Amino acid sequence: MNAATDLVELDRPPDDPVLRNPDLDPTTRAQRTWTRWHLAALWVGMAVCVPTYMMAASLVASGMNWWQAMLAILLGNLIVLVPMVLCGHAGTRYGVPFPVFARAAFGVFGAHVPSLARALVACGWFGIQTYIGGEAISAMVGILWPGWLLLGGGATFISLTLPSWICFFGFWLINVVFVWRGTESIKWLENFAAPFLIAVGLALLGWAMYAAGGLGTILAHSSSLVVDSGYSGFGWIGHVFLPGLTAMVGFWATLSLNIPDFTRYCKSQREQLLGQLYGLPTTMLLFSFIGVVVTSATVLLYGEAIWNPVNLVVRLSRDTGSPLLAFIAMFTLAVATLSTNIAANVVGPANSIASAFPRAVSFRTGGLIAAVLGVLLCPWLVLDMYIGWLVSYSGLLGAVSGVLLADYWLLRRTRLDLAGLYQSRGPYRYHRGFNLRAIAAMAVGISVVLLGKLVPALDLLFQGAWFSGVLASGATYLLLMRGRA
């Protein structure tokens, strides 16, 4: 095994067919070509999306004003940046994807438990993003051809009309094409999308400031967006700010686990750290701020708050009579949704499914299975429970993060047996391939979160689900693994 200062590489590829295929093998030095700018572009492409734009709306609806919402978004993304960088370290150093990294803590087969759980959540997000992208395309077609929206007579199936279903599957197919073409096509998509999306976002901000009389005027009227939560003082912190902060962490909690899927291609730890620092918190804050400003401007211009950018574009197109404007705007929404969906919601599940069935499933096949599950889950039906859903599943993901971080950083001090990660009878076999202590620690983390849901006096444990899960599972894992590293 040849080791440079920070990068580890195997002398020869793994040969255990139960645990490896070419898509799961550690990256070679020649494959580690990503710089900080590639990773930053990846984050811009993922963070600039309709849910980010509407994120502040969820926080304002829960009882925050615009600057409190911005503070929650900034703090949440700075917090989730920590496990991003810490888990990303393993990907860069050893060149392994998340399902392989998880084998060190959970066992070569036990890793399937957190890996597939994370994959299921991502499949749900895939369905949501595909629905949003399909709606953007449907709205674009409807502007150019008004009769389009009347197809099917308004009848619905699983809450979607015929035009929505057609555009949903059309956008779904575009996603599948990029997955089928592999990682390099995803890298190309993110590099194309990043500067384009930033430019369009700034242009939208400029329009709002010009049309509504300046930024100061807009923010002065933003108080009309605020919803009274009914809480004040510590109650407001516990029942409004903390759940909102947890939801912001939960927004990228899936990526904080499978970030090694991308950092395994980075040239160095410095590149992966700076790339994530440049790309994640800055983009999330900027685009959420654009959402608040533009929505506040709609109150001044139209007398109502239009939080959904698709509805806003339809309104602008109708007012200006410009199909070209509508086409550009909807194309932007489609690109934003596509770049987010591919990187955030397909790569991880594809690797997880391939890791569970390496002899039968490749990255491509795993991505296709994830895309099909995203449709079958019908996750657009949970959009009305957006914040609650984020808080709930962040507890599960926090419990997994606690085990992984405690194992890699505190127990093993970042030292892994790279060859052993691909050996079914190697150092990470534990009990028949399962580290029952890790699974027990994860269960404790989840139980602590559920306890906060079931016992009103401990409600704070559920409101801060991700934090509760990380601390409880991490501490339990270290306690159970004493002397067993």
Coordinates of C-alpha atoms in Angstrom, one line a residue:
M1 CA 0.0 0.0 0.0
N2 CA 1.5 3.4 -1.1
A3 CA 0.7 6.3 1.2
A4 CA 1.4 10.0 0.4
T5 CA 1.0 12.6 3.1
D6 CA -2.7 12.5 3.0
L7 CA -3.8 10.1 0.3
V8 CA -3.9 6.3 0.5
E9 CA -4.0 4.0 -2.5
L10 CA -4.1 0.2 -2.8
D11 CA -1.3 -1.6 -4.7
R12 CA -3.9 -3.7 -6.5
P13 CA -7.7 -3.6 -6.8
P14 CA -9.9 -5.5 -4.3
D15 CA -10.8 -9.0 -5.4
D16 CA -13.7 -10.0 -3.0
P17 CA -16.7 -10.2 -5.3
V18 CA -19.1 -10.0 -2.4
L19 CA -18.0 -6.5 -1.5
R20 CA -16.7 -4.8 -4.6
N21 CA -17.3 -3.9 -8.2
P22 CA -15.5 -1.2 -10.3
D23 CA -17.9 1.5 -9.2
L24 CA -17.1 0.9 -5.5
D25 CA -13.4 0.4 -5.7
P26 CA -11.2 3.1 -4.2
T27 CA -10.3 5.9 -6.6
T28 CA -6.7 5.9 -7.9
R29 CA -4.5 9.0 -7.9
A30 CA -5.3 9.5 -11.6
Q31 CA -9.0 9.7 -10.8
R32 CA -8.6 12.3 -8.1
T33 CA -8.9 15.3 -10.3
W34 CA -11.4 17.5 -8.5
T35 CA -10.3 20.9 -7.2
R36 CA -12.0 23.2 -4.7
W37 CA -13.8 24.9 -7.6
H38 CA -15.2 21.6 -8.9
L39 CA -16.6 20.9 -5.4
A40 CA -17.8 24.5 -4.9
A41 CA -19.6 24.2 -8.3
L42 CA -21.2 21.0 -7.1
W43 CA -22.5 22.8 -4.1
V44 CA -23.8 25.7 -6.1
G45 CA -25.6 23.4 -8.4
M46 CA -27.1 21.5 -5.5
A47 CA -28.0 24.4 -3.3
V48 CA -29.6 26.6 -5.9
C49 CA -33.0 25.0 -6.2
V50 CA -36.7 25.7 -5.5
P51 CA -36.7 24.2 -2.0
T52 CA -33.8 26.5 -1.0
Y53 CA -35.6 29.5 -2.5
M54 CA -38.7 28.5 -0.5
M55 CA -36.8 27.5 2.7
A56 CA -37.1 30.9 4.3
A57 CA -40.9 30.7 3.6
S58 CA -41.1 27.7 5.9
L59 CA -39.2 29.5 8.6
V60 CA -41.3 32.6 8.3
A61 CA -44.4 30.6 8.4
S62 CA -43.2 29.0 11.7
G63 CA -42.9 32.5 13.3
M64 CA -39.5 34.0 12.3
N65 CA -38.9 37.4 10.6
W66 CA -36.6 37.6 7.7
W67 CA -33.3 38.2 9.6
Q68 CA -34.1 35.4 12.1
A69 CA -34.7 33.1 9.2
M70 CA -31.4 34.1 7.6
L71 CA -29.6 33.5 10.9
A72 CA -31.1 30.0 11.2
I73 CA -30.1 29.2 7.7
L74 CA -26.6 30.4 8.1
L75 CA -26.1 28.7 11.5
G76 CA -27.7 25.4 10.2
N77 CA -25.4 25.3 7.2
L78 CA -22.3 26.1 9.2
I79 CA -23.2 23.4 11.6
V80 CA -23.8 20.8 8.9
L81 CA -20.6 21.8 7.2
V82 CA -18.7 20.3 10.1
P83 CA -19.8 16.6 9.5
M84 CA -19.5 17.3 5.8
V85 CA -15.8 18.1 6.1
L86 CA -15.2 15.4 8.7
C87 CA -16.9 12.6 6.7
G88 CA -15.5 14.0 3.5
H89 CA -12.0 13.5 4.9
A90 CA -12.3 9.7 4.7
G91 CA -13.5 10.0 1.1
T92 CA -10.5 12.1 0.1
R93 CA -7.9 10.1 2.1
Y94 CA -9.0 6.6 1.2
G95 CA -10.9 7.2 -2.1
V96 CA -13.9 5.3 -0.9
P97 CA -17.7 6.0 -1.3
F98 CA -20.0 6.3 1.7
P99 CA -21.2 2.7 1.8
V100 CA -17.6 1.4 2.0
F101 CA -16.6 4.0 4.5
A102 CA -19.5 2.9 6.8
R103 CA -18.1 -0.6 6.8
A104 CA -15.4 0.4 9.3
A105 CA -18.0 1.2 12.0
F106 CA -21.0 -1.0 11.1
G107 CA -19.3 -4.0 9.6
V108 CA -19.0 -5.1 6.0
F109 CA -22.6 -6.1 5.9
G110 CA -24.0 -4.1 8.7
A111 CA -23.1 -1.0 6.7
H112 CA -26.1 -1.7 4.5
V113 CA -28.4 -0.7 7.4
P114 CA -27.5 3.0 7.5
S115 CA -26.6 3.1 3.8
L116 CA -30.0 1.9 2.6
A117 CA -31.8 4.0 5.2
R118 CA -30.0 7.1 3.8
A119 CA -30.8 5.9 0.3
L120 CA -34.5 5.7 1.0
V121 CA -34.6 9.3 2.2
A122 CA -32.7 10.4 -0.9
C123 CA -35.1 8.6 -3.1
G124 CA -37.9 10.6 -1.5
W125 CA -36.0 13.8 -2.2
F126 CA -35.5 12.6 -5.8
G127 CA -39.2 12.3 -6.3
I128 CA -39.8 15.8 -4.8
Q129 CA -37.2 17.5 -7.0
T130 CA -38.5 15.6 -10.1
Y131 CA -42.0 16.8 -9.3
I132 CA -40.7 20.4 -9.0
G133 CA -38.8 20.2 -12.2
G134 CA -41.7 18.7 -14.0
E135 CA -44.0 21.4 -12.8
A136 CA -41.6 24.0 -14.1
I137 CA -41.6 22.4 -17.5
S138 CA -45.4 22.1 -17.5
A139 CA -45.8 25.8 -16.6
M140 CA -43.4 26.7 -19.4
V141 CA -45.4 24.7 -21.9
G142 CA -48.6 26.1 -20.6
I143 CA -47.4 29.7 -21.2
L144 CA -46.5 28.9 -24.8
W145 CA -49.6 26.7 -25.3
P146 CA -52.4 27.6 -22.9
G147 CA -54.5 24.6 -24.0
W148 CA -51.8 22.3 -22.5
L149 CA -53.0 22.8 -19.0
L150 CA -56.5 21.7 -20.0
L151 CA -55.4 18.3 -21.1
G152 CA -57.3 15.6 -19.2
G153 CA -60.0 18.0 -18.1
G154 CA -58.3 18.7 -14.8
A155 CA -58.7 15.1 -13.6
T156 CA -56.0 14.0 -11.1
F157 CA -54.3 10.7 -10.3
I158 CA -52.3 10.7 -7.0
S159 CA -52.7 14.5 -6.8
L160 CA -51.2 15.2 -10.3
T161 CA -53.0 16.1 -13.5
L162 CA -52.2 14.6 -16.9
P163 CA -49.9 17.5 -18.0
S164 CA -48.1 17.2 -14.7
W165 CA -47.6 13.5 -15.1
I166 CA -46.3 13.9 -18.7
C167 CA -43.8 16.5 -17.6
F168 CA -42.9 14.6 -14.5
F169 CA -41.8 11.6 -16.5
G170 CA -40.2 13.7 -19.1
F171 CA -38.0 15.4 -16.5
W172 CA -37.5 12.0 -14.8
L173 CA -36.1 10.7 -18.1
I174 CA -33.6 13.6 -18.4
N175 CA -32.3 12.8 -14.9
V176 CA -31.9 9.1 -15.8
V177 CA -29.8 10.0 -18.9
F178 CA -27.3 11.9 -16.8
V179 CA -27.1 9.0 -14.3
W180 CA -26.6 6.5 -17.1
R181 CA -23.7 8.6 -18.5
G182 CA -21.8 8.5 -15.2
T183 CA -19.9 10.7 -12.8
E184 CA -18.1 12.7 -15.4
S185 CA -21.3 13.9 -17.0
I186 CA -22.5 14.9 -13.5
K187 CA -19.3 16.9 -13.0
W188 CA -19.9 18.6 -16.4
L189 CA -23.5 19.5 -15.5
E190 CA -22.5 21.1 -12.2
N191 CA -19.7 23.1 -13.8
F192 CA -22.2 24.4 -16.4
A193 CA -25.0 25.0 -13.9
A194 CA -23.1 26.9 -11.2
P195 CA -22.2 30.2 -13.0
F196 CA -25.5 30.2 -14.9
L197 CA -27.6 29.8 -11.8
I198 CA -25.7 32.4 -9.8
A199 CA -26.1 34.9 -12.6
V200 CA -29.8 34.3 -12.9
G201 CA -30.3 34.5 -9.1
L202 CA -28.5 37.9 -9.0
A203 CA -30.6 39.1 -12.0
L204 CA -33.8 38.1 -10.1
L205 CA -32.6 40.0 -7.0
G206 CA -31.7 43.0 -9.2
W207 CA -35.2 43.0 -10.8
A208 CA -36.9 42.9 -7.3
M209 CA -34.8 45.8 -6.1
Y210 CA -35.5 47.9 -9.2
A211 CA -39.2 47.1 -9.4
A212 CA -40.0 47.6 -5.7
G213 CA -37.9 50.7 -5.0
G214 CA -34.7 49.3 -3.5
L215 CA -33.6 46.8 -0.9
G216 CA -34.4 49.0 2.1
T217 CA -38.0 49.5 1.0
I218 CA -38.4 45.8 0.4
L219 CA -37.0 44.7 3.8
A220 CA -39.1 47.4 5.5
H221 CA -42.2 45.7 4.2
S222 CA -41.0 42.2 4.9
S223 CA -42.8 42.2 8.3
S224 CA -46.0 41.5 6.4
L225 CA -44.7 38.0 5.7
V226 CA -44.3 37.1 9.4
V227 CA -46.7 34.7 11.0
D228 CA -47.3 34.9 14.8
S229 CA -46.1 31.7 16.3
G230 CA -47.8 32.3 19.7
Y231 CA -44.5 31.8 21.5
S232 CA -42.0 34.3 23.1
G233 CA -38.7 34.2 25.0
F234 CA -37.4 30.7 25.7
G235 CA -40.6 29.1 24.3
W236 CA -39.9 30.8 21.0
I237 CA -36.4 29.4 21.0
G238 CA -37.5 25.9 21.9
H239 CA -40.6 25.7 19.7
V240 CA -39.7 27.9 16.7
F241 CA -35.9 28.6 16.4
L242 CA -34.6 25.2 17.4
P243 CA -36.9 23.2 15.1
G244 CA -36.1 25.6 12.3
L245 CA -32.3 25.2 12.9
T246 CA -32.7 21.4 13.1
A247 CA -34.6 21.5 9.8
M248 CA -31.8 23.5 8.2
V249 CA -29.3 20.9 9.3
G250 CA -31.6 18.2 8.2
F251 CA -31.8 19.7 4.7
W252 CA -28.3 18.5 4.0
A253 CA -28.1 15.8 6.6
T254 CA -28.2 13.1 3.8
L255 CA -25.2 14.7 2.1
S256 CA -23.3 15.0 5.3
L257 CA -23.3 11.2 5.3
N258 CA -22.6 10.4 1.7
I259 CA -20.3 13.3 0.9
P260 CA -17.4 10.8 0.5
D261 CA -19.1 9.8 -2.8
F262 CA -17.8 13.1 -4.1
T263 CA -14.7 13.9 -2.0
R264 CA -13.2 10.6 -3.1
Y265 CA -12.4 12.4 -6.4
C266 CA -10.7 15.4 -4.7
K267 CA -6.9 16.1 -5.1
S268 CA -6.3 16.9 -1.4
Q269 CA -7.9 17.6 2.0
R270 CA -7.4 21.3 1.5
E271 CA -9.3 21.2 -1.8
Q272 CA -12.3 19.3 -0.3
L273 CA -12.4 21.6 2.8
L274 CA -12.2 24.9 0.9
G275 CA -14.5 23.7 -1.8
Q276 CA -17.3 22.9 0.7
L277 CA -16.6 26.1 2.6
Y278 CA -16.8 28.2 -0.5
G279 CA -19.8 26.5 -1.9
L280 CA -22.3 25.4 0.8
P281 CA -23.0 28.1 3.4
T282 CA -22.5 31.1 1.0
T283 CA -24.9 29.7 -1.7
M284 CA -27.6 28.6 0.8
L285 CA -27.6 32.0 2.5
L286 CA -27.5 34.0 -0.8
F287 CA -30.3 32.1 -2.5
S288 CA -32.5 32.0 0.6
F289 CA -32.0 35.7 0.9
I290 CA -33.0 36.2 -2.7
G291 CA -36.2 34.2 -2.0
V292 CA -37.1 36.5 0.9
V293 CA -36.3 39.7 -1.0
V294 CA -38.2 38.7 -4.1
T295 CA -41.2 37.5 -2.2
S296 CA -41.3 40.7 -0.1
A297 CA -41.2 42.6 -3.4
T298 CA -44.2 40.7 -4.7
V299 CA -46.2 42.0 -1.7
L300 CA -45.4 45.6 -2.8
L301 CA -46.0 44.8 -6.5
Y302 CA -49.0 42.5 -6.4
G303 CA -50.5 42.8 -2.9
E304 CA -49.7 39.2 -2.0
A305 CA -46.7 37.1 -1.1
I306 CA -45.8 34.7 -4.0
W307 CA -43.3 32.3 -2.5
N308 CA -43.3 29.7 -5.3
P309 CA -41.0 30.9 -8.1
V310 CA -42.9 28.9 -10.6
N311 CA -46.1 30.9 -9.8
L312 CA -44.1 34.1 -9.9
V313 CA -42.7 33.4 -13.4
V314 CA -46.2 32.7 -14.6
R315 CA -47.4 36.0 -13.2
L316 CA -44.5 38.0 -14.7
S317 CA -45.0 36.4 -18.1
R318 CA -48.7 37.2 -18.1
D319 CA -48.0 40.8 -17.0
T320 CA -45.2 41.4 -19.5
G321 CA -46.6 39.3 -22.3
S322 CA -43.2 37.9 -22.9
P323 CA -43.0 34.1 -23.6
L324 CA -39.2 34.5 -23.9
L325 CA -39.0 35.6 -20.3
A326 CA -41.1 32.6 -19.2
F327 CA -39.0 30.2 -21.2
I328 CA -35.7 31.5 -19.8
A329 CA -37.0 31.5 -16.2
M330 CA -38.5 28.0 -16.5
F331 CA -35.3 26.7 -18.2
T332 CA -33.4 28.1 -15.2
L333 CA -35.7 26.3 -12.7
A334 CA -35.3 23.1 -14.7
V335 CA -31.5 23.4 -14.7
A336 CA -31.4 24.2 -11.0
T337 CA -33.6 21.3 -10.1
L338 CA -31.7 18.9 -12.4
S339 CA -28.3 19.8 -11.0
T340 CA -29.6 19.4 -7.5
N341 CA -31.4 16.2 -8.1
I342 CA -28.6 14.3 -9.8
A343 CA -25.8 15.1 -7.4
A344 CA -27.8 15.1 -4.1
N345 CA -30.4 12.4 -4.6
V346 CA -29.1 9.9 -7.1
V347 CA -25.4 9.4 -6.6
G348 CA -25.8 8.3 -2.9
P349 CA -28.6 5.8 -3.4
A350 CA -26.9 4.4 -6.5
N351 CA -23.8 3.6 -4.6
S352 CA -25.8 2.3 -1.6
I353 CA -27.8 -0.1 -3.7
A354 CA -24.7 -1.2 -5.7
S355 CA -22.9 -1.8 -2.4
A356 CA -25.7 -4.0 -1.1
F357 CA -25.7 -6.1 -4.3
P358 CA -22.3 -5.6 -5.9
R359 CA -22.3 -8.6 -8.1
A360 CA -25.7 -7.8 -9.7
V361 CA -26.0 -4.0 -9.5
S362 CA -23.6 -1.3 -11.0
F363 CA -23.7 2.4 -10.3
R364 CA -25.9 2.9 -13.4
T365 CA -28.4 0.2 -12.4
G366 CA -28.5 1.4 -8.8
G367 CA -29.3 4.9 -10.0
L368 CA -32.1 3.6 -12.2
I369 CA -33.5 1.7 -9.2
A370 CA -33.3 4.8 -7.0
A371 CA -35.1 6.8 -9.8
V372 CA -37.9 4.3 -9.9
L373 CA -38.3 4.3 -6.1
G374 CA -38.5 8.1 -6.2
V375 CA -41.6 7.8 -8.3
L376 CA -43.2 4.9 -6.3
L377 CA -42.8 6.8 -3.0
C378 CA -45.0 9.7 -4.3
P379 CA -43.1 12.0 -1.9
W380 CA -44.6 15.2 -3.4
L381 CA -47.5 14.4 -1.1
V382 CA -45.4 15.3 2.0
L383 CA -44.5 18.8 0.7
D384 CA -47.2 20.3 3.0
M385 CA -45.3 18.8 6.0
Y386 CA -41.9 20.1 4.8
I387 CA -40.4 21.3 8.1
G388 CA -41.8 18.5 10.1
W389 CA -40.4 15.9 7.7
L390 CA -37.0 17.5 7.8
V391 CA -36.9 17.5 11.6
S392 CA -38.1 13.8 11.8
Y393 CA -35.7 12.2 9.5
S394 CA -32.8 14.4 10.6
G395 CA -32.9 12.4 13.9
L396 CA -32.3 9.1 12.0
L397 CA -29.4 10.6 10.0
G398 CA -28.0 12.3 13.1
A399 CA -27.8 8.9 14.8
V400 CA -25.9 7.5 11.9
S401 CA -23.5 10.5 11.8
G402 CA -22.8 10.2 15.5
V403 CA -21.6 6.6 15.1
L404 CA -19.5 7.3 12.0
L405 CA -17.8 10.4 13.4
A406 CA -17.1 8.8 16.7
D407 CA -15.6 5.8 15.0
Y408 CA -13.4 7.5 12.4
W409 CA -12.2 10.6 14.4
L410 CA -12.3 9.5 18.1
L411 CA -11.8 5.8 18.1
R412 CA -9.6 5.2 15.0
R413 CA -8.0 8.6 14.7
T414 CA -8.6 8.6 10.9
R415 CA -6.7 5.3 10.5
L416 CA -8.5 2.7 8.4
D417 CA -7.4 -0.6 6.8
L418 CA -8.3 0.2 3.2
A419 CA -7.8 -3.3 2.0
G420 CA -9.8 -4.6 4.9
L421 CA -12.9 -2.6 3.9
Y422 CA -13.2 -4.9 0.9
Q423 CA -12.6 -8.2 2.7
S424 CA -15.7 -10.1 3.9
R425 CA -13.5 -12.0 6.4
G426 CA -11.2 -9.1 7.2
P427 CA -10.8 -6.8 10.2
Y428 CA -14.3 -5.3 9.8
R429 CA -16.2 -8.6 9.9
Y430 CA -17.2 -8.2 13.6
H431 CA -20.1 -10.7 14.2
R432 CA -20.9 -12.3 10.8
G433 CA -20.3 -9.0 9.1
F434 CA -22.3 -6.9 11.5
N435 CA -21.0 -4.6 14.3
L436 CA -24.0 -5.0 16.7
R437 CA -22.6 -2.3 19.0
A438 CA -22.8 0.3 16.2
I439 CA -26.3 -0.7 15.3
A440 CA -27.3 -0.6 19.0
A441 CA -25.7 2.9 19.3
M442 CA -27.7 4.0 16.3
A443 CA -30.9 2.6 17.8
V444 CA -30.1 4.5 21.1
G445 CA -29.8 7.8 19.1
I446 CA -33.1 7.2 17.3
S447 CA -34.8 6.2 20.6
V448 CA -33.6 9.4 22.3
V449 CA -35.2 11.5 19.5
L450 CA -38.4 9.4 19.7
L451 CA -38.5 9.9 23.5
G452 CA -38.7 13.6 22.9
K453 CA -41.7 13.0 20.6
L454 CA -43.5 10.8 23.1
V455 CA -42.8 12.6 26.4
P456 CA -43.9 16.3 26.3
A457 CA -41.5 17.2 29.1
L458 CA -38.6 16.1 26.8
D459 CA -39.9 17.7 23.7
L460 CA -36.6 19.6 23.3
L461 CA -34.9 16.2 22.3
F462 CA -37.2 16.0 19.3
Q463 CA -37.1 19.6 18.3
G464 CA -33.3 19.3 18.2
A465 CA -33.5 15.8 16.6
W466 CA -30.3 15.9 14.6
F467 CA -28.3 17.2 17.6
S468 CA -29.9 14.7 20.0
G469 CA -29.2 11.8 17.6
V470 CA -25.6 12.7 17.0
L471 CA -24.7 13.1 20.7
A472 CA -26.6 10.1 22.0
S473 CA -25.4 7.6 19.4
G474 CA -21.8 8.9 19.4
A475 CA -21.5 8.7 23.2
T476 CA -23.1 5.3 23.3
Y477 CA -20.9 3.9 20.5
L478 CA -17.7 5.1 22.3
L479 CA -18.9 3.5 25.5
L480 CA -19.7 0.2 23.9
M481 CA -16.5 0.1 21.8
R482 CA -14.0 0.9 24.6
G483 CA -10.8 -1.1 24.0
R484 CA -12.1 -2.6 20.7
A485 CA -10.6 -0.3 18.1

